[in-house]
Short mmCIF file of C-alpha atoms and ligand atoms in Angstrom, two decimals:
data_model
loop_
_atom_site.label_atom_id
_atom_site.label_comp_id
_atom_site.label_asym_id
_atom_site.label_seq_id
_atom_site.Cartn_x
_atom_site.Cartn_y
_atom_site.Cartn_z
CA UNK A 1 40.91 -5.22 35.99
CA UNK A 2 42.11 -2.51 33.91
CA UNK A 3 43.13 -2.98 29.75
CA UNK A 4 46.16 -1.06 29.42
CA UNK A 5 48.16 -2.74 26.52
CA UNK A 6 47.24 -4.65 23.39
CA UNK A 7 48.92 -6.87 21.08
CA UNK A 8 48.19 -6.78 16.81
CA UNK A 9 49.26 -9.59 15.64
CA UNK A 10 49.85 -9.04 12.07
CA UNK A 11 52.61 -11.43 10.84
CA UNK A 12 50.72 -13.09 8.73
CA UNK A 13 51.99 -14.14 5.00
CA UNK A 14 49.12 -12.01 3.41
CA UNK A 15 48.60 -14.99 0.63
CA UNK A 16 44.98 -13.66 0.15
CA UNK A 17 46.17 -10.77 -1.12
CA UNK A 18 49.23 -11.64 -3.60
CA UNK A 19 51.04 -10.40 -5.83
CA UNK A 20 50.76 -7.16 -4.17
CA UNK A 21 51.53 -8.52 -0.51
CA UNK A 22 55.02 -10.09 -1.74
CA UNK A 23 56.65 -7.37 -0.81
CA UNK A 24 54.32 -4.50 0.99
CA UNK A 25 52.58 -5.69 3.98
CA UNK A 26 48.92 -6.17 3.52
CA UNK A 27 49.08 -3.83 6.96
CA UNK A 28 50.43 -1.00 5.05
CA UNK A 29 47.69 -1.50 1.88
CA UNK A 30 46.02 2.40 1.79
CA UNK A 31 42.55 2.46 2.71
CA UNK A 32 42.12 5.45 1.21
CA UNK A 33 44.98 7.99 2.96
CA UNK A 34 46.25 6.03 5.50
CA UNK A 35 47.70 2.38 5.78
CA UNK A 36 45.30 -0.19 6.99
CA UNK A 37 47.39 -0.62 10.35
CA UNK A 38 46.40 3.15 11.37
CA UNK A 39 42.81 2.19 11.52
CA UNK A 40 44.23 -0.33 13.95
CA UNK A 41 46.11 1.28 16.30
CA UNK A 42 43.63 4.34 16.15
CA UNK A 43 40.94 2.01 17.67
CA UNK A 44 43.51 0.95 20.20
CA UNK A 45 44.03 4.26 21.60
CA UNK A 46 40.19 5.44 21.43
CA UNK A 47 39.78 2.55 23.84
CA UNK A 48 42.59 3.99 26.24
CA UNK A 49 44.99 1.50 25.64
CA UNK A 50 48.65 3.33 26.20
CA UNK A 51 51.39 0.36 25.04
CA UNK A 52 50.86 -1.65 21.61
CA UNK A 53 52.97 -4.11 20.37
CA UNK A 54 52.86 -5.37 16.68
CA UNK A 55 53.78 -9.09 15.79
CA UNK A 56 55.72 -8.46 12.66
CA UNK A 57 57.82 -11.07 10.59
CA UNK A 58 61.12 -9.95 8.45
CA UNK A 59 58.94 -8.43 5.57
CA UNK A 60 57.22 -5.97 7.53
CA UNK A 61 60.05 -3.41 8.62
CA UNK A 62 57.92 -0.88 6.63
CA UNK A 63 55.57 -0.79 9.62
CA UNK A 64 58.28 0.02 12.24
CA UNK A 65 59.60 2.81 9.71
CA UNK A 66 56.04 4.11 9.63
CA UNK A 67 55.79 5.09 13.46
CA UNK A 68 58.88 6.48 13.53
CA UNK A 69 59.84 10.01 12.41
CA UNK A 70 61.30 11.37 9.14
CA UNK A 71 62.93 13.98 9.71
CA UNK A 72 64.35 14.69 6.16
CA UNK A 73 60.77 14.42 4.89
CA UNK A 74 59.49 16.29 7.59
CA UNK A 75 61.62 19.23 7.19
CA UNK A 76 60.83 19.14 3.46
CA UNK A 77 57.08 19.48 4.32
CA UNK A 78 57.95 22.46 6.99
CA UNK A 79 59.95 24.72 4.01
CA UNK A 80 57.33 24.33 1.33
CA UNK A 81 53.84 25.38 3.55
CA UNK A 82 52.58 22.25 3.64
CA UNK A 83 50.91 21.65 7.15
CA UNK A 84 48.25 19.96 6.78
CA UNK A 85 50.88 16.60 5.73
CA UNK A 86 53.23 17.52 8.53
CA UNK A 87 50.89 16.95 11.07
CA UNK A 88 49.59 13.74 9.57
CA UNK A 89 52.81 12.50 9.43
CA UNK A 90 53.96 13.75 12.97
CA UNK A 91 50.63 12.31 14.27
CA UNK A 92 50.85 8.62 12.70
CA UNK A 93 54.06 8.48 14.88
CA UNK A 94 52.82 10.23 18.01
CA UNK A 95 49.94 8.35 18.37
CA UNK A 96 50.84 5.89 21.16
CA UNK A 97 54.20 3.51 22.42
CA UNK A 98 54.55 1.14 20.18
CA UNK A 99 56.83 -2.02 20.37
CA UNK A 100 57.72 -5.03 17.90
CA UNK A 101 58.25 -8.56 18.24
CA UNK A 102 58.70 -10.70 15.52
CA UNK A 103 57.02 -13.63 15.06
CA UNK A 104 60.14 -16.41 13.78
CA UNK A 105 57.97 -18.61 11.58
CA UNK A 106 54.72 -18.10 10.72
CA UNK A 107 53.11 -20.74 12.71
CA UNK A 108 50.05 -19.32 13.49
CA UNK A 109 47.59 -16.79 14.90
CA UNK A 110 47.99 -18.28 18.31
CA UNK A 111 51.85 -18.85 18.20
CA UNK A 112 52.05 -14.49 16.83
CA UNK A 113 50.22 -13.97 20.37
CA UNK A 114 52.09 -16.31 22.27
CA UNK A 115 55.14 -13.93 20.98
CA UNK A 116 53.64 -11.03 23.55
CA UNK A 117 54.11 -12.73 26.70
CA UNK A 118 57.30 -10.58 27.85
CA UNK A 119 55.42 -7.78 26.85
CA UNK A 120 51.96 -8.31 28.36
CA UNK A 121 53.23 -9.87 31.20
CA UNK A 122 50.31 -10.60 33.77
CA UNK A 123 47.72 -8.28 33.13
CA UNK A 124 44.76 -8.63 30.92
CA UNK A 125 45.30 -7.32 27.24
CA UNK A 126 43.88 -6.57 23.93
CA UNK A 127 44.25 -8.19 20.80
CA UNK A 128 42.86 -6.63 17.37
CA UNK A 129 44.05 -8.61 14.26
CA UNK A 130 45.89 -6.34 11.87
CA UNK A 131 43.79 -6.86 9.11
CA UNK A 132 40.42 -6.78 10.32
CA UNK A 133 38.74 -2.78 10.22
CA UNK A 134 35.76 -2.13 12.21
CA UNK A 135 33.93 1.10 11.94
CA UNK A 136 31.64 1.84 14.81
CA UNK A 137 30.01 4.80 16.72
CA UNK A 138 31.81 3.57 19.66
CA UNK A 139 35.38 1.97 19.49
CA UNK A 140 34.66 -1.69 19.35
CA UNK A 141 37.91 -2.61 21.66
CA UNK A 142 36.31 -0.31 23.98
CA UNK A 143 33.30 -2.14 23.91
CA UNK A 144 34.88 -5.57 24.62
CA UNK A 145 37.25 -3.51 27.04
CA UNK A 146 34.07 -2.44 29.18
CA UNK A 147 32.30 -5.86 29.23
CA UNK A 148 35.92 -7.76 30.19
CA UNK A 149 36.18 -5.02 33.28
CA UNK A 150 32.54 -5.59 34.33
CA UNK A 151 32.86 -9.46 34.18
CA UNK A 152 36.17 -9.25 35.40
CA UNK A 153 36.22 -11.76 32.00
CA UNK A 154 38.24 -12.27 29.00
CA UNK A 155 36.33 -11.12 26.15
CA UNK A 156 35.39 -11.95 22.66
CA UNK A 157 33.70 -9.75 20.10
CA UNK A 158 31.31 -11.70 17.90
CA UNK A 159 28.50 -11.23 15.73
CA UNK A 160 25.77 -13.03 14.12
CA UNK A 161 27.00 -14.74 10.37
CA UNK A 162 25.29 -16.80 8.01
CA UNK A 163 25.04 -20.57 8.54
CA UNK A 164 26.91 -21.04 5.08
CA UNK A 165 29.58 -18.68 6.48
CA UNK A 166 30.78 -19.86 9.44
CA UNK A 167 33.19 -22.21 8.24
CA UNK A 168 35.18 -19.68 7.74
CA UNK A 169 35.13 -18.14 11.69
CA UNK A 170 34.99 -20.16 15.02
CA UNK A 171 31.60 -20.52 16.63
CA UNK A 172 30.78 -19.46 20.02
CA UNK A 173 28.51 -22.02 22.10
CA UNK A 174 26.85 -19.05 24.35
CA UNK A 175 23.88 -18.53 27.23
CA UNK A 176 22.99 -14.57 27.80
CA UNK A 177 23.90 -12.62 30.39
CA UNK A 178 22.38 -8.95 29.25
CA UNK A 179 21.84 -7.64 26.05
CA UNK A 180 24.73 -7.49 23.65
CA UNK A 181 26.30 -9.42 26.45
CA UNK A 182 26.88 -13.55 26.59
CA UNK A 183 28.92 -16.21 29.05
CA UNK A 184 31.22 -18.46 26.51
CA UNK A 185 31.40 -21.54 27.65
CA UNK A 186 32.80 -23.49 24.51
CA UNK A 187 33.78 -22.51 20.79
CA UNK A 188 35.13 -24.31 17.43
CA UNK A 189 36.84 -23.39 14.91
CA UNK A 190 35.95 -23.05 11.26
CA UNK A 191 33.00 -25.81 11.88
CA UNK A 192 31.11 -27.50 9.05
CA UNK A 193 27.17 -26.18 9.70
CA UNK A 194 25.97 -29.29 11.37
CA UNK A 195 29.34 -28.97 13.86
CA UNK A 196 28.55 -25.28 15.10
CA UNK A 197 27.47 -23.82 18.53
CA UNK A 198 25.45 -21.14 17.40
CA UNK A 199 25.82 -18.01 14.73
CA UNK A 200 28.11 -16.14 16.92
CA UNK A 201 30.98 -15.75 14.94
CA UNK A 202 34.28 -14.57 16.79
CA UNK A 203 35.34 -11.56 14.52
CA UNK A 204 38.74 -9.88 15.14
CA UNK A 205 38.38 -8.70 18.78
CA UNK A 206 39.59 -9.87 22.00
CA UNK A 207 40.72 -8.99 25.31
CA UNK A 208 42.54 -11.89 27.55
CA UNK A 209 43.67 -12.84 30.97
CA UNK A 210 47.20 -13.30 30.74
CA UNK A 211 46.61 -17.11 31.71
CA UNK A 212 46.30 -17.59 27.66
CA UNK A 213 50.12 -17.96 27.44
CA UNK A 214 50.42 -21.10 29.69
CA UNK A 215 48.09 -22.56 27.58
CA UNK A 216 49.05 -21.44 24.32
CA UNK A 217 52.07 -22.89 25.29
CA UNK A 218 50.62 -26.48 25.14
CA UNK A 219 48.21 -26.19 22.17
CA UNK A 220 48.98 -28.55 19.74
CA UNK A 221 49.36 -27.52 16.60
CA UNK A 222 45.23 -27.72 14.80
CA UNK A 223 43.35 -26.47 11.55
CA UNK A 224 46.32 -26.19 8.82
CA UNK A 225 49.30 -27.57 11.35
CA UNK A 226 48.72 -24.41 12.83
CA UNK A 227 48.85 -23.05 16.47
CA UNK A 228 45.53 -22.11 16.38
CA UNK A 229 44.06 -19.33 18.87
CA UNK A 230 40.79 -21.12 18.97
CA UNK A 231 42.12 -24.21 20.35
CA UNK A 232 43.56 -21.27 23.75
CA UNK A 233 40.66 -19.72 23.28
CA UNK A 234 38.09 -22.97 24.40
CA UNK A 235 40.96 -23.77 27.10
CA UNK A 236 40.76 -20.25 28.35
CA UNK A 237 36.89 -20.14 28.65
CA UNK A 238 36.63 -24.01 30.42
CA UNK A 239 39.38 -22.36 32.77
CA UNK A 240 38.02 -18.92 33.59
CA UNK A 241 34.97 -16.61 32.97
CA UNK A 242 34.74 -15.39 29.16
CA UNK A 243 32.20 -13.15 27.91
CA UNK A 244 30.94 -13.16 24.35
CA UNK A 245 30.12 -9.05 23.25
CA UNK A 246 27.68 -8.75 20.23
CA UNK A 247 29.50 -5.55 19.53
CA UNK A 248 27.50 -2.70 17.59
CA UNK A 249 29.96 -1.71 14.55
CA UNK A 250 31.12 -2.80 11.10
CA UNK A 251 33.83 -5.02 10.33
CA UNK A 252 35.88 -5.31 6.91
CA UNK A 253 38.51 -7.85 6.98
CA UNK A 254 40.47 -6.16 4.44
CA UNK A 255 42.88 -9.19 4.36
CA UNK A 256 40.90 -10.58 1.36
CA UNK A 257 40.27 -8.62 -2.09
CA UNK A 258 36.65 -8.35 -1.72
CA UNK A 259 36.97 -7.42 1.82
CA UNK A 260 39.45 -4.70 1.16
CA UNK A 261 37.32 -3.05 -1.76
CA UNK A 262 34.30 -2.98 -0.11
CA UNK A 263 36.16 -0.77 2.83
CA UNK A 264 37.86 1.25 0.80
CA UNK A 265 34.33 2.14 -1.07
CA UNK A 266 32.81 2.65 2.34
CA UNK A 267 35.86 4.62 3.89
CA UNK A 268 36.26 6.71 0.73
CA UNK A 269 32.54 7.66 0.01
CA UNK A 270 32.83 8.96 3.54
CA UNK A 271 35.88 10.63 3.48
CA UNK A 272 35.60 14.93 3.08
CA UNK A 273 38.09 14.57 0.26
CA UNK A 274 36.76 12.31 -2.17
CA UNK A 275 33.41 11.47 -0.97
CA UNK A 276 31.58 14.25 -3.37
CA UNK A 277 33.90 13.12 -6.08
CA UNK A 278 33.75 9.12 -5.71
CA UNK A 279 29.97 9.86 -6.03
CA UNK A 280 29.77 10.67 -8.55
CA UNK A 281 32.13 8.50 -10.12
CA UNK A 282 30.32 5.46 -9.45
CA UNK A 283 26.88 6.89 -10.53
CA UNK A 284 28.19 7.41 -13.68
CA UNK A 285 29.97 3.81 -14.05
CA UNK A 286 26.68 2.61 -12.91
CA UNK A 287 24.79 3.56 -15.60
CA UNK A 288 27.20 2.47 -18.20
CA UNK A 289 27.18 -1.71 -16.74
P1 LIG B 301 44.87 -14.45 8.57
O1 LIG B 301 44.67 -15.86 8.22
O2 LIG B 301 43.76 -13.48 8.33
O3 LIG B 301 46.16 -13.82 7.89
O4 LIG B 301 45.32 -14.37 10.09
P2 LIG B 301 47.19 -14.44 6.87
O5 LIG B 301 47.71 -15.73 7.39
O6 LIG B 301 48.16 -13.36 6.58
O7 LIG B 301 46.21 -14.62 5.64
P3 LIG B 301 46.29 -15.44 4.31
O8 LIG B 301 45.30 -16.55 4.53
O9 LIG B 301 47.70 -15.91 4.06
O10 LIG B 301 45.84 -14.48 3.24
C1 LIG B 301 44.66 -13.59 11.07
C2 LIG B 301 45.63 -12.67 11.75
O11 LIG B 301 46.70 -13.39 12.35
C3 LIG B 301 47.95 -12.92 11.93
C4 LIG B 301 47.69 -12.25 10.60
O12 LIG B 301 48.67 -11.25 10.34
C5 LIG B 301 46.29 -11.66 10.81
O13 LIG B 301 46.32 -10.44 11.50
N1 LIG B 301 48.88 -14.07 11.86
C6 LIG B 301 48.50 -15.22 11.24
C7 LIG B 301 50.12 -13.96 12.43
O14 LIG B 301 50.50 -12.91 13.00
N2 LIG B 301 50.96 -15.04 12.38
C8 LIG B 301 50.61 -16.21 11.80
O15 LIG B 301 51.41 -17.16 11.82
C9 LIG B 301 49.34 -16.29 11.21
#
């Protein structure tokens, strides 16, 4: 088994984020210098994954324009000295073969995947959600990439949340099989406390047999009429082997405000260029509330 493609779904309608998502994709938001999406497709290719394709919808053409060249902008760049933003903006579009499909109505997280299966064909893939950032020593798709290969598995990457908070995830009903590592053998989405499996929270991360498309196929629609990857999901693992990684990393699901500010504190305290200078900043604002 061997991950060589992944799909980001990211065709979502953003609503979390309006007015500002209306018309810029809540992809393209800048966490700090670069649009969230980079983040995305940077983890992608740290986890050796050569062909990505992005589920976009008909107000996210600014992606596609992102990856591609410019050369008028480009050449600009090259006459006045300036380097350092030529290569950046060379390197966004170098970084790996990327495809689109659009997702026709936005029908859900499961339907978006379902888009992929000409492109995935049958070999096992990758999914990262467009909007979820994870920081980690180690790529976490590489993590879940390494656990799916061992198993020979589909894999989820979870991690422990709060009881209160896991109405908002699905919950993994696990048994271990080595540290970090579980066997999934049932899941729920966005239970009510007494309804959950355990703590394990499914958060952003997946890699699947290409079997999910016959199923997704046949979901019904779930939660919020939608076509809800869940409902493949607990198919997929009463069907096959699925592994459950407690992945070592950070995740900011920038697709909500809170989510979004706390990563672009975290990313920009950390960042060469205004780390010293954000620093500051906030010491000072901190002793003024
Ligand atoms: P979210 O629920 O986080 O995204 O979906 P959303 O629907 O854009 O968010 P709100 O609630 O309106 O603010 C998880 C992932 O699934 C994608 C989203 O783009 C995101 O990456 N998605 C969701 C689709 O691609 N298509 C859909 O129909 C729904």
């Amino acid at each position: 088994m061997k991950v060589r493609k992944a799909v980001i779904p990211a065709a979502g309608l953003g609503t979390r984020m309006l007015p500002a998502t209306k018309t810029v994709p809540k992809e393209m938001l800048p966490m700090v210098d670069k649009p969230v999406i980079q983040y995305i497709i940077e983890e992608a290719v740290a986890a050796g994954i050569e062909d990505i394709l992005i589920v976009t919808n008909r107000a996210k053409s600014a992606m596609d324009d992102y990856f591609d060249y410019y050369p008028e902008l480009e050449t600009r760049l090259n006459q006045a000295g300036k380097d350092k933003e030529l290569n950046e903006v060379r390197r966004a579009a170098d970084l790996a073969n990327i495809f689109y499909v659009r997702q026709k109505e936005t029908r859900g997280l499961g339907h978006a995947i379902w888009r992929a299966k000409r492109f995935v064909g049958d070999e096992p893939f990758a999914v990262l959600l467009g909007d979820d950032i994870m920081r980690a020593a180690k790529p976490v798709t590489l993590q879940l990439v390494e656990a799916a290969e061992k198993y020979g598995a589909s894999a989820v990457g979870v991690q422990k949340v709060d009881t209160q908070a896991i109405s908002r995830y699905s919950s993994v009903k696990v048994s271990p099989l080595e540290e970090r590592i579980f066997a999934v053998s049932d899941m729920n989405e966005k239970p009510k406390p007494e309804e959950m499996f355990s703590n394990y929270a499914i958060l952003g991360r997946y890699v699947l047999t290409s079997s999910i498309f016959e199923i997704l196929e046949n979901v019904k629609p779930g939660y919020g009429g939608e076509i809800q990857l869940t409902d493949g999901l607990r198919e997929l693992c009463r069907q096959e082997k699925m592994v459950a990684v407690d992945f070592e990393g950070r995740r900011y699901d920038t697709g909500n405000l809170n989510g979004f500010l706390e990563a672009t504190i975290d990313f920009a305290l950390d960042h060469p260029d205004t780390g010293p200078w954000l620093r500051r900043f906030i010491k000072s604002r901190a002793g003024e509330l």
